[in-house]
XYZ file of C-alpha atoms in Angstrom:
680
model
C -3.531 24.333 -26.673
C -1.365 26.124 -24.169
C -2.871 26.969 -20.808
C -2.797 30.617 -19.848
C -1.802 30.455 -16.219
C 1.790 29.295 -15.911
C 2.681 27.490 -12.702
C 4.471 30.320 -10.968
C 3.504 28.850 -7.626
C 5.677 25.840 -8.399
C 8.652 27.734 -9.805
C 10.255 27.825 -6.372
C 8.518 24.664 -5.241
C 11.095 22.635 -7.100
C 10.116 19.125 -8.058
C 12.310 16.173 -7.223
C 11.839 13.965 -10.268
C 12.087 16.374 -13.166
C 12.694 14.528 -16.443
C 14.260 11.383 -14.963
C 12.230 8.891 -17.006
C 13.464 5.399 -17.836
C 13.013 1.616 -17.515
C 14.483 -1.156 -15.500
C 13.900 -0.789 -11.737
C 12.298 -3.753 -9.970
C 8.679 -3.251 -8.984
C 8.197 -6.328 -6.823
C 5.338 -6.453 -4.374
C 5.708 -9.883 -2.752
C 6.701 -9.972 0.880
C 10.095 -11.557 1.392
C 11.672 -10.178 -1.771
C 14.960 -8.395 -1.370
C 13.797 -5.267 -3.232
C 17.394 -4.746 -4.388
C 17.892 -5.754 -8.019
C 21.439 -7.121 -7.880
C 21.229 -8.054 -11.554
C 21.543 -4.400 -12.493
C 24.795 -3.851 -10.611
C 28.307 -3.684 -12.028
C 30.476 -5.331 -9.402
C 33.606 -4.507 -11.402
C 33.135 -0.893 -10.270
C 34.247 -0.031 -6.754
C 31.469 1.596 -4.680
C 33.900 4.349 -3.712
C 34.857 5.133 -7.309
C 31.372 5.568 -8.782
C 28.490 4.404 -6.624
C 25.917 5.209 -9.313
C 27.664 2.866 -11.763
C 28.263 0.241 -9.075
C 24.512 0.052 -8.476
C 23.252 0.671 -12.033
C 26.139 -0.011 -14.398
C 25.088 -3.511 -15.452
C 21.651 -2.236 -16.372
C 23.107 0.752 -18.211
C 25.291 -1.457 -20.421
C 22.323 -3.622 -21.425
C 19.686 -0.913 -21.842
C 18.789 0.822 -25.094
C 16.623 3.929 -25.048
C 13.419 3.331 -26.997
C 12.770 5.467 -30.117
C 9.689 6.995 -28.434
C 11.717 8.055 -25.388
C 14.462 10.541 -24.608
C 15.722 8.503 -21.662
C 15.467 5.198 -19.839
C 15.431 4.426 -16.145
C 13.538 3.826 -12.924
C 10.948 6.556 -13.266
C 9.837 5.405 -16.715
C 9.175 1.992 -15.192
C 6.809 3.714 -12.781
C 5.307 5.792 -15.563
C 4.740 2.738 -17.761
C 2.917 0.938 -14.963
C 0.810 4.012 -14.242
C -0.034 4.668 -17.879
C -1.203 1.077 -18.403
C -3.452 1.370 -15.377
C -4.835 4.635 -16.711
C -5.124 3.146 -20.202
C -7.502 0.555 -18.761
C -9.488 3.255 -16.958
C -9.740 5.362 -20.105
C -10.779 2.436 -22.294
C -13.422 1.443 -19.762
C -14.902 4.935 -19.500
C -14.748 5.441 -23.266
C -16.763 2.278 -23.892
C -19.224 2.739 -21.054
C -22.524 4.579 -20.824
C -22.518 7.246 -18.116
C -24.731 10.126 -17.090
C -24.023 13.406 -18.888
C -21.734 15.557 -16.770
C -20.423 12.699 -14.639
C -16.641 12.462 -14.350
C -16.778 9.104 -16.159
C -18.633 10.659 -19.101
C -16.302 13.638 -19.251
C -13.132 11.581 -19.079
C -14.372 8.881 -21.437
C -15.757 11.207 -24.090
C -12.768 13.566 -23.958
C -10.427 10.619 -24.461
C -12.617 9.205 -27.254
C -12.714 12.532 -29.050
C -8.919 12.659 -29.027
C -8.689 9.172 -30.488
C -10.939 10.145 -33.415
C -8.036 10.874 -35.764
C -10.263 10.465 -38.841
C -12.382 13.491 -37.900
C -9.390 15.467 -36.648
C -7.404 14.877 -39.847
C -10.403 15.733 -42.007
C -10.709 19.106 -40.273
C -7.043 20.031 -40.794
C -6.598 23.481 -39.280
C -10.214 24.499 -39.889
C -10.927 24.921 -36.132
C -8.342 27.730 -36.038
C -9.400 29.570 -39.161
C -11.721 32.056 -37.385
C -8.820 32.988 -35.088
C -6.384 33.294 -37.993
C -8.832 35.562 -39.796
C -8.812 37.877 -36.777
C -5.018 38.050 -37.045
C -5.332 38.936 -40.731
C -7.545 41.868 -39.738
C -4.954 43.396 -37.363
C -3.893 46.843 -38.605
C -1.521 48.261 -35.975
C 0.069 47.815 -32.544
C -3.240 48.546 -30.834
C -4.766 45.741 -32.889
C -1.993 43.407 -31.813
C -2.760 44.088 -28.168
C -6.491 43.745 -28.734
C -5.941 40.295 -30.248
C -3.642 39.340 -27.364
C -6.276 40.561 -24.904
C -9.041 38.523 -26.543
C -6.892 35.395 -26.604
C -5.826 35.835 -22.993
C -9.480 36.107 -21.962
C -10.083 32.821 -23.796
C -7.260 31.188 -21.830
C -4.498 31.230 -24.443
C -0.977 32.550 -23.868
C 0.367 35.161 -26.276
C 3.095 37.715 -25.378
C 1.897 38.109 -21.781
C 2.175 35.396 -19.125
C -0.200 35.877 -16.230
C -0.534 33.969 -12.979
C -2.931 34.346 -10.074
C -1.514 33.101 -6.800
C -0.250 34.114 -3.364
C 1.334 37.518 -3.020
C 4.936 36.670 -2.119
C 4.893 39.281 0.650
C 1.304 38.704 1.783
C 0.830 34.987 1.310
C -2.772 34.852 2.533
C -4.030 36.879 -0.451
C -3.981 36.105 -4.169
C -2.433 38.625 -6.549
C -2.000 38.962 -10.315
C 1.577 38.347 -11.440
C 3.107 38.769 -14.896
C 6.252 36.988 -16.070
C 8.585 37.170 -19.057
C 7.281 35.315 -22.082
C 7.075 35.300 -25.858
C 9.762 32.799 -26.942
C 9.399 29.565 -28.882
C 12.776 28.072 -27.978
C 13.253 26.714 -24.424
C 14.975 29.816 -23.084
C 16.893 32.981 -23.972
C 20.309 31.338 -24.319
C 19.245 29.399 -27.414
C 18.996 32.732 -29.242
C 22.392 33.930 -28.018
C 24.711 30.910 -28.175
C 26.638 29.819 -31.281
C 27.855 26.302 -30.422
C 26.969 23.521 -32.924
C 24.475 21.754 -30.635
C 22.509 24.953 -30.017
C 22.582 25.950 -33.682
C 21.173 22.543 -34.636
C 18.183 23.143 -32.342
C 17.724 26.664 -33.720
C 17.760 25.312 -37.273
C 15.102 22.721 -36.414
C 12.983 25.456 -34.833
C 13.281 27.656 -37.916
C 12.288 24.729 -40.147
C 9.274 24.201 -37.898
C 8.192 27.849 -38.066
C 8.429 27.787 -41.849
C 6.474 24.515 -41.986
C 3.605 26.069 -40.042
C 3.295 28.780 -42.662
C 3.442 26.397 -45.626
C 0.821 24.158 -44.045
C -1.566 27.108 -43.918
C -1.135 28.281 -47.492
C 2.118 30.240 -47.880
C 4.568 29.334 -50.630
C 8.138 28.514 -49.627
C 9.483 32.016 -50.323
C 6.800 33.790 -48.300
C 7.053 31.198 -45.525
C 10.839 31.629 -45.274
C 10.487 35.403 -45.096
C 7.888 35.174 -42.337
C 9.986 32.631 -40.470
C 12.969 34.964 -40.300
C 10.749 37.835 -39.214
C 9.306 35.754 -36.370
C 12.679 34.402 -35.265
C 14.363 37.810 -35.281
C 11.503 39.319 -33.283
C 11.835 36.561 -30.694
C 15.581 37.136 -30.577
C 14.971 40.752 -29.643
C 12.609 39.609 -26.890
C 15.141 37.042 -25.677
C 17.745 39.740 -25.055
C 15.447 41.225 -22.395
C 14.854 37.926 -20.608
C 16.554 37.070 -17.352
C 18.674 33.932 -17.301
C 17.482 30.784 -15.571
C 19.969 31.472 -12.797
C 18.637 35.027 -12.354
C 15.100 33.658 -12.192
C 16.094 31.780 -9.028
C 16.254 35.002 -6.992
C 12.794 35.527 -5.453
C 13.624 39.018 -4.192
C 14.567 40.466 -7.595
C 11.618 38.690 -9.221
C 9.091 40.425 -6.977
C 8.200 43.860 -8.308
C 4.774 45.026 -7.195
C 3.668 48.044 -9.211
C 0.557 50.194 -9.492
C -1.371 49.758 -12.735
C -1.288 53.536 -13.226
C 2.521 53.447 -13.085
C 2.635 50.513 -15.477
C 0.595 52.437 -17.988
C 2.843 55.483 -17.689
C 6.005 53.437 -18.186
C 4.614 51.058 -20.820
C 1.712 52.809 -22.567
C 1.853 50.735 -25.748
C 0.830 47.614 -23.851
C -2.372 49.468 -22.978
C -2.474 47.976 -19.481
C -5.885 49.335 -18.389
C -7.590 48.076 -21.562
C -5.760 44.755 -21.356
C -6.665 44.171 -17.720
C -10.288 45.171 -18.246
C -10.473 42.927 -21.292
C -9.287 39.877 -19.386
C -11.588 40.543 -16.438
C -8.972 41.777 -13.961
C -10.254 44.464 -11.592
C -6.986 45.397 -9.894
C -4.977 48.504 -9.069
C -1.583 46.769 -8.728
C 0.275 43.684 -9.924
C 3.582 41.880 -9.501
C 5.736 42.258 -12.624
C 8.291 39.523 -12.196
C 10.695 40.622 -14.914
C 10.010 44.255 -15.857
C 12.749 44.393 -18.519
C 10.739 42.074 -20.749
C 7.653 44.280 -20.607
C 9.725 47.394 -21.165
C 11.126 45.744 -24.278
C 7.698 44.588 -25.419
C 6.411 48.124 -25.003
C 9.165 49.390 -27.338
C 8.715 46.584 -29.871
C 4.960 47.029 -30.294
C 5.138 50.287 -32.315
C 8.630 49.783 -33.793
C 8.015 46.331 -35.303
C 6.162 46.220 -38.655
C 2.596 45.039 -38.240
C 3.171 42.287 -40.823
C 5.881 40.871 -38.572
C 3.504 40.950 -35.629
C 0.843 39.191 -37.664
C 3.326 36.489 -38.661
C 4.352 36.103 -35.019
C 0.747 35.829 -33.803
C -0.114 33.399 -36.588
C 2.802 31.083 -35.877
C 2.294 31.025 -32.112
C -1.428 30.450 -32.476
C -0.682 27.480 -34.735
C 2.128 26.256 -32.505
C 0.002 26.330 -29.364
C -2.736 24.304 -31.048
C -0.555 22.067 -33.263
C -1.110 18.848 -31.325
C -4.888 19.325 -31.485
C -4.877 19.630 -35.279
C -4.388 17.160 -38.142
C -1.427 14.806 -38.312
C 0.690 17.069 -40.553
C 0.738 19.707 -37.794
C 1.371 17.072 -35.114
C 4.257 15.626 -37.116
C 5.819 19.054 -37.693
C 5.666 19.788 -33.956
C 7.214 16.415 -33.153
C 10.067 16.932 -35.610
C 11.063 20.095 -33.782
C 10.698 18.510 -30.334
C 12.855 15.621 -31.541
C 15.770 18.008 -32.018
C 15.436 18.964 -28.340
C 14.802 15.523 -26.862
C 16.431 13.046 -29.237
C 13.193 11.069 -29.578
C 12.925 9.391 -32.964
C 9.348 8.162 -32.888
C 6.165 9.816 -31.699
C 4.263 8.173 -28.852
C 1.073 6.245 -29.732
C -2.049 8.362 -29.977
C -3.732 6.795 -26.950
C -0.787 7.761 -24.755
C -0.791 11.321 -26.024
C -4.513 11.487 -25.285
C -3.934 10.139 -21.782
C -1.539 13.044 -21.181
C -4.068 15.476 -22.652
C -6.818 14.092 -20.410
C -4.613 14.448 -17.351
C -3.728 18.021 -18.356
C -7.315 19.118 -18.939
C -9.456 16.970 -16.633
C -6.804 16.005 -14.113
C -8.950 15.830 -10.993
C -11.646 13.827 -12.745
C -9.106 11.279 -13.978
C -7.350 11.402 -10.604
C -10.505 10.391 -8.759
C -10.870 7.325 -10.956
C -7.193 6.460 -10.476
C -6.941 6.682 -6.676
C -10.231 4.867 -6.196
C -8.633 1.821 -7.768
C -4.917 2.123 -7.111
C -4.194 4.060 -3.906
C -5.111 2.688 -0.504
C -5.700 4.288 2.861
C -3.003 2.008 4.305
C -0.443 3.374 1.840
C -1.377 6.917 2.811
C -0.981 6.106 6.523
C 2.418 4.438 5.997
C 3.567 7.446 4.018
C 2.398 9.884 6.706
C 4.346 7.905 9.301
C 7.464 8.266 7.158
C 6.921 12.010 6.771
C 6.444 12.478 10.510
C 9.587 10.477 11.301
C 11.638 12.569 8.892
C 10.258 15.716 10.470
C 11.589 14.570 13.839
C 14.947 13.686 12.275
C 15.192 17.079 10.590
C 14.422 18.871 13.852
C 17.250 16.985 15.516
C 19.636 17.914 12.698
C 18.687 21.601 12.928
C 19.420 21.541 16.653
C 22.868 20.053 15.988
C 24.121 22.368 13.199
C 27.147 24.305 14.365
C 26.850 27.362 12.136
C 23.406 28.641 13.129
C 22.403 30.712 16.136
C 19.882 29.387 18.654
C 17.364 32.104 17.740
C 17.397 31.169 14.049
C 17.260 27.469 14.922
C 14.098 28.135 16.914
C 12.374 29.886 14.009
C 13.586 27.185 11.572
C 12.021 24.466 13.702
C 8.779 26.440 13.860
C 8.760 26.582 10.069
C 9.488 22.853 9.834
C 6.534 21.990 12.083
C 4.293 24.356 10.116
C 4.710 22.302 6.912
C 1.403 21.394 5.282
C 1.648 17.676 4.386
C -0.257 16.508 1.324
C -0.162 12.826 0.482
C -1.792 10.916 -2.353
C -4.537 13.203 -3.580
C -6.553 16.310 -2.817
C -9.420 16.350 -0.347
C -11.268 18.871 -2.529
C -11.567 17.622 -6.101
C -12.068 20.173 -8.870
C -15.580 20.658 -10.240
C -15.815 20.404 -14.034
C -19.559 20.979 -14.308
C -18.966 24.030 -16.537
C -16.963 21.969 -19.023
C -18.848 20.680 -22.049
C -17.430 17.459 -23.516
C -18.647 15.982 -26.809
C -17.281 12.651 -28.042
C -16.988 13.900 -31.612
C -15.406 17.350 -31.067
C -11.858 17.165 -29.687
C -10.808 20.736 -30.475
C -14.011 22.166 -29.001
C -13.494 20.050 -25.890
C -10.042 21.590 -25.454
C -11.503 25.067 -25.876
C -14.119 24.351 -23.215
C -11.505 23.024 -20.788
C -9.246 26.012 -21.394
C -12.054 28.509 -20.801
C -13.073 26.681 -17.635
C -9.502 26.772 -16.335
C -9.295 30.497 -17.022
C -12.510 31.189 -15.121
C -11.357 28.985 -12.254
C -8.101 30.927 -11.934
C -9.844 34.268 -12.400
C -12.224 33.465 -9.535
C -9.241 33.504 -7.145
C -8.128 37.046 -7.946
C -8.208 39.282 -4.864
C -9.491 36.424 -2.714
C -7.871 34.638 0.197
C -5.490 31.842 -0.707
C -6.912 28.324 -0.533
C -4.058 26.214 0.775
C -5.939 22.980 0.131
C -5.185 23.369 -3.582
C -2.804 20.955 -5.276
C -0.350 21.852 -8.034
C -0.138 18.303 -9.435
C -2.676 15.648 -10.324
C -2.937 12.430 -8.312
C -1.306 10.074 -10.886
C 1.716 12.381 -11.347
C 5.078 10.745 -10.670
C 6.670 13.698 -8.947
C 6.743 15.687 -5.714
C 7.250 19.308 -4.751
C 7.720 21.925 -2.077
C 5.789 25.183 -2.480
C 7.270 28.038 -0.404
C 4.179 30.257 -0.624
C 2.086 27.500 0.987
C 5.000 26.097 3.034
C 3.835 22.666 1.946
C 5.330 19.344 0.879
C 3.282 17.370 -1.647
C 3.522 13.723 -2.690
C 0.972 12.604 -5.315
C -0.165 8.981 -5.411
C 1.763 8.418 -8.644
C 5.159 8.590 -6.959
C 4.143 6.348 -4.069
C 5.126 3.074 -5.719
C 8.262 0.997 -6.308
C 11.144 1.607 -6.404
C 10.502 4.625 -4.150
C 7.775 3.276 -1.908
C 6.363 -0.156 -1.214
C 4.232 -0.973 1.847
C 5.656 -4.518 1.824
C 9.296 -3.435 1.771
C 11.657 -3.206 4.740
C 12.456 0.216 6.174
C 15.872 0.450 4.489
C 14.186 0.352 1.093
C 11.486 2.905 1.852
C 13.725 5.326 3.730
C 16.397 5.138 1.023
C 13.735 5.649 -1.651
C 10.745 7.804 -0.747
C 12.399 8.826 2.528
C 15.149 10.611 0.648
C 12.527 12.323 -1.519
C 10.619 13.447 1.574
C 13.825 14.814 3.062
C 14.639 16.495 -0.245
C 11.319 18.329 -0.312
C 11.623 19.313 3.347
C 15.098 20.710 2.706
C 13.677 22.907 -0.076
C 12.083 24.914 2.702
C 15.603 25.762 3.840
C 17.577 25.900 0.574
C 18.883 29.126 -0.963
C 15.374 30.039 -2.175
C 13.039 28.449 0.356
C 15.002 29.927 3.245
C 13.856 33.368 2.115
C 10.224 32.499 2.942
C 8.897 32.342 6.495
C 6.611 29.700 7.972
C 3.524 31.497 6.624
C 4.919 31.547 3.085
C 5.935 35.212 3.017
C 9.072 36.443 1.275
C 10.693 37.849 4.394
C 14.076 38.002 6.097
C 13.892 35.804 9.187
C 17.516 34.743 9.614
C 20.128 36.781 11.437
C 22.672 38.405 9.118
C 25.450 36.341 10.610
C 23.571 33.096 9.965
C 22.699 34.182 6.452
C 26.333 34.970 5.665
C 27.463 31.569 6.935
C 24.758 29.860 4.887
C 25.882 31.699 1.753
C 29.440 30.510 2.351
C 28.223 26.919 2.476
C 26.048 27.450 -0.585
C 29.128 28.656 -2.479
C 30.854 25.366 -1.638
C 27.926 23.456 -3.159
C 28.028 25.563 -6.332
C 31.764 25.046 -6.728
C 31.513 21.311 -6.124
C 28.822 20.727 -8.750
C 30.483 23.038 -11.267
C 33.328 20.512 -11.336
C 31.085 17.653 -12.505
C 31.430 16.896 -16.239
C 28.372 15.737 -18.164
C 29.238 15.518 -21.876
C 32.716 16.208 -23.218
C 33.469 19.668 -21.830
C 29.863 20.323 -20.744
C 29.586 20.791 -16.991
C 26.750 20.902 -14.481
C 25.662 24.485 -13.858
C 26.209 24.739 -10.120
C 24.423 28.084 -9.832
C 21.305 26.873 -11.676
C 21.132 23.624 -9.675
C 22.014 25.074 -6.268
C 18.642 24.566 -4.601
C 18.193 21.018 -5.846
C 21.737 20.059 -4.860
C 21.256 21.463 -1.354
C 17.987 19.522 -1.138
C 19.684 16.306 -2.319
C 22.496 16.677 0.236
C 19.999 17.442 2.985
C 17.522 14.814 1.831
C 19.874 11.849 2.119
C 21.093 13.030 5.534
C 17.609 13.477 6.989
C 16.345 10.203 5.536
C 19.299 8.310 6.972
C 18.819 9.788 10.428
C 15.127 8.870 10.308
C 16.022 5.343 9.185
C 18.376 4.990 12.142
C 15.374 5.649 14.400
C 13.706 2.431 13.155
C 14.274 -1.081 14.497
C 16.001 -2.180 11.295
C 18.141 0.939 11.261
C 19.521 -0.012 14.664
C 20.117 -3.629 13.609
C 22.908 -5.283 11.620
C 21.002 -8.235 10.141
C 21.936 -8.747 6.499
C 19.474 -9.411 3.709
C 20.959 -10.989 0.572
C 24.390 -10.189 1.923
C 23.785 -6.459 2.486
C 23.657 -4.684 5.841
C 20.675 -2.439 6.589
C 22.810 0.662 5.940
C 24.024 -0.724 2.620
C 20.442 -1.499 1.576
C 19.477 2.070 2.422
C 22.118 3.490 0.066
C 21.484 0.872 -2.629
C 17.778 1.721 -2.573
C 18.613 5.391 -2.914
C 20.862 4.837 -5.942
C 18.590 2.390 -7.769
C 15.784 4.958 -7.644
C 17.870 7.248 -9.872
C 18.776 4.552 -12.405
C 18.672 6.307 -15.767
C 20.405 7.163 -19.005
C 19.608 9.969 -21.449
C 20.024 10.825 -25.078
C 22.665 13.475 -25.629
C 20.132 15.954 -26.999
C 18.087 15.704 -23.812
C 21.166 16.087 -21.612
C 22.159 19.296 -23.386
C 18.659 20.726 -23.067
C 18.421 19.843 -19.368
C 21.797 21.380 -18.563
C 20.450 24.631 -20.055
C 17.061 24.748 -18.368
C 16.676 22.118 -15.627
C 17.455 23.133 -12.023
C 18.228 19.479 -11.225
C 21.652 17.900 -11.725
C 21.886 14.752 -13.901
C 20.959 11.565 -12.063
C 24.525 10.289 -11.627
C 25.440 13.473 -9.769
C 22.242 13.396 -7.718
C 23.570 10.102 -6.346
C 27.340 10.528 -6.207
C 27.326 14.230 -5.289
C 25.444 13.926 -1.963
C 27.167 10.650 -1.015
C 30.621 12.199 -1.433
C 29.671 14.561 1.392
C 28.052 11.964 3.686
C 30.248 10.123 6.200
C 27.821 7.210 6.971
C 28.101 6.215 3.307
C 31.878 5.974 3.715
C 31.401 3.698 6.709
C 28.779 1.481 5.055
C 30.955 0.660 2.031
C 34.445 1.123 3.419
C 35.253 4.166 1.289
C 38.859 5.232 1.829
C 41.449 7.686 0.588
C 42.408 6.879 -2.984
C 38.807 6.079 -4.013
C 37.573 8.516 -6.661
C 34.613 9.683 -4.581
C 36.708 10.244 -1.458
C 36.609 13.697 0.087
C 38.550 14.347 3.313
C 36.106 14.565 6.208
C 37.101 18.118 7.067
C 36.178 19.188 3.503
C 32.797 17.441 3.293
C 29.906 19.861 2.875
C 27.494 19.835 5.799
C 24.568 22.250 5.771
C 21.558 20.548 7.334
């Protein structure tokens, strides 16, 4: 079941590890190990021609992507270790006897209920039938909105995406925000493009829509008719959506409006009734993308009610598909396979682990960190963060394009970063969640309602900046501009990124680069528009801003030149922020490394200098390969560049890399020093 409140707070707080899963990176823990897996290298490749392949090419040639995966690489190695640890935790809690309401009972019984495929398959789509009957009773546009209102109040997304979080221009207070929504394909461009790869995904989606109708009683003719009605309605919605590049502009995506004005401009949405029905007592809201709601307002009365009923029916089934019997699960997987390239569904226990993390994340997180994250690891990580903060301050002071006044405010923002490492200090309370070992669907409903009430309780209240946007076992990291925070969950604090037993070159090249990346997000093309308190506010001089935009344009142009598949290129405009953060991240991490004893030494380990080990560690952390279907999807929607360009792109601009490996003119990665991009 889809959660109501989309993570708008993390939209600008871009994550560093998005979709880079794979196998193969060493995860050694013994002291004295080199921590560089030379067996994965391809020494036939010159470091200056393709450093990514030099470090990872041997592995890439030998590695086959598993049927259950869309990629292979370093992060999947981390994920596989984490999931096996959590598998043991889940099995233990599922078999144990714990007090009702304890986190062990909730986690164990939720997991057990999801494993009970016999009961789930016997029920089919029976748990949804009362909801589907309500759709059948809809008579007009007002009825459509009443159904949407009721579902929203129950925590389920339909037509309207709502988020409660910091007001972008008053970051201490929470506000209701509404974003564009309503599509089943990943984004608007899938409805508008006509290339063969996109059309193949569209066809798979249409087959999936039709399958949902046949599984719930329609014959093939009726199902096909409803499918086309649903798809064409979504296509009309898609035309009103902003592109992923346009969504990167925080200024144009902030549109605070009075509810009275909303109702005048969009009366068919019935804003007052909708807001009252979902428990919102507000007189204004932020409408992120007004064009979508203007279009929705026009479509409500102009679209036949039977089309609306088909739309509501499909999306209700789609949102709940993975909680229903295996025929619905399989249909959903077949569609997702067209997007990801996966050929085999993951085992049920693993899918239930992900469901447990999504619905009872802080309960599972407590059990995880108690066993697998130490206070010493947290202290070592904090030391790294503090060292990178000092290195970044020094770099800000040295930039030649920024005025002293803007430098001063930038350093104030840097030192105002909230640093979150490992796990939250205020775990979520799930005492209002009712978990029964034999009722998986009902457990999901209870979790969804609890999440809705939790989010609703924040409306109009002061922002709680102790909140986390990721669970403790998550292998990821993020910067959130509204909180001005950098966050590193326990899940990412393991090899190959972080190892307490490793030498500094390894940790600074791995997690150090990620720390620097997240810090730089506070000063990328989006984060730089937020002040140290998290407010969307102009705090640069115009002259500095103009110079920064000139440098940003260089980054866009550089990454636009990178080819991914055939004639498919990286979208430099979509990936601007992440590319700036990658370029800044490696620079800051290197400077911080040079502050350490090893960084100032020349002693070789396994034949590599400290500087070489730093860059090797960096590149091996991005070891990965993807299925073509996944690559095409990510180029459309992911603000991160492919892994090879996250390695080679920043290093092409970084002079210490040239020195470490003797890169010279004539090497394919060589860029004349005067042309190398230097921002932070």
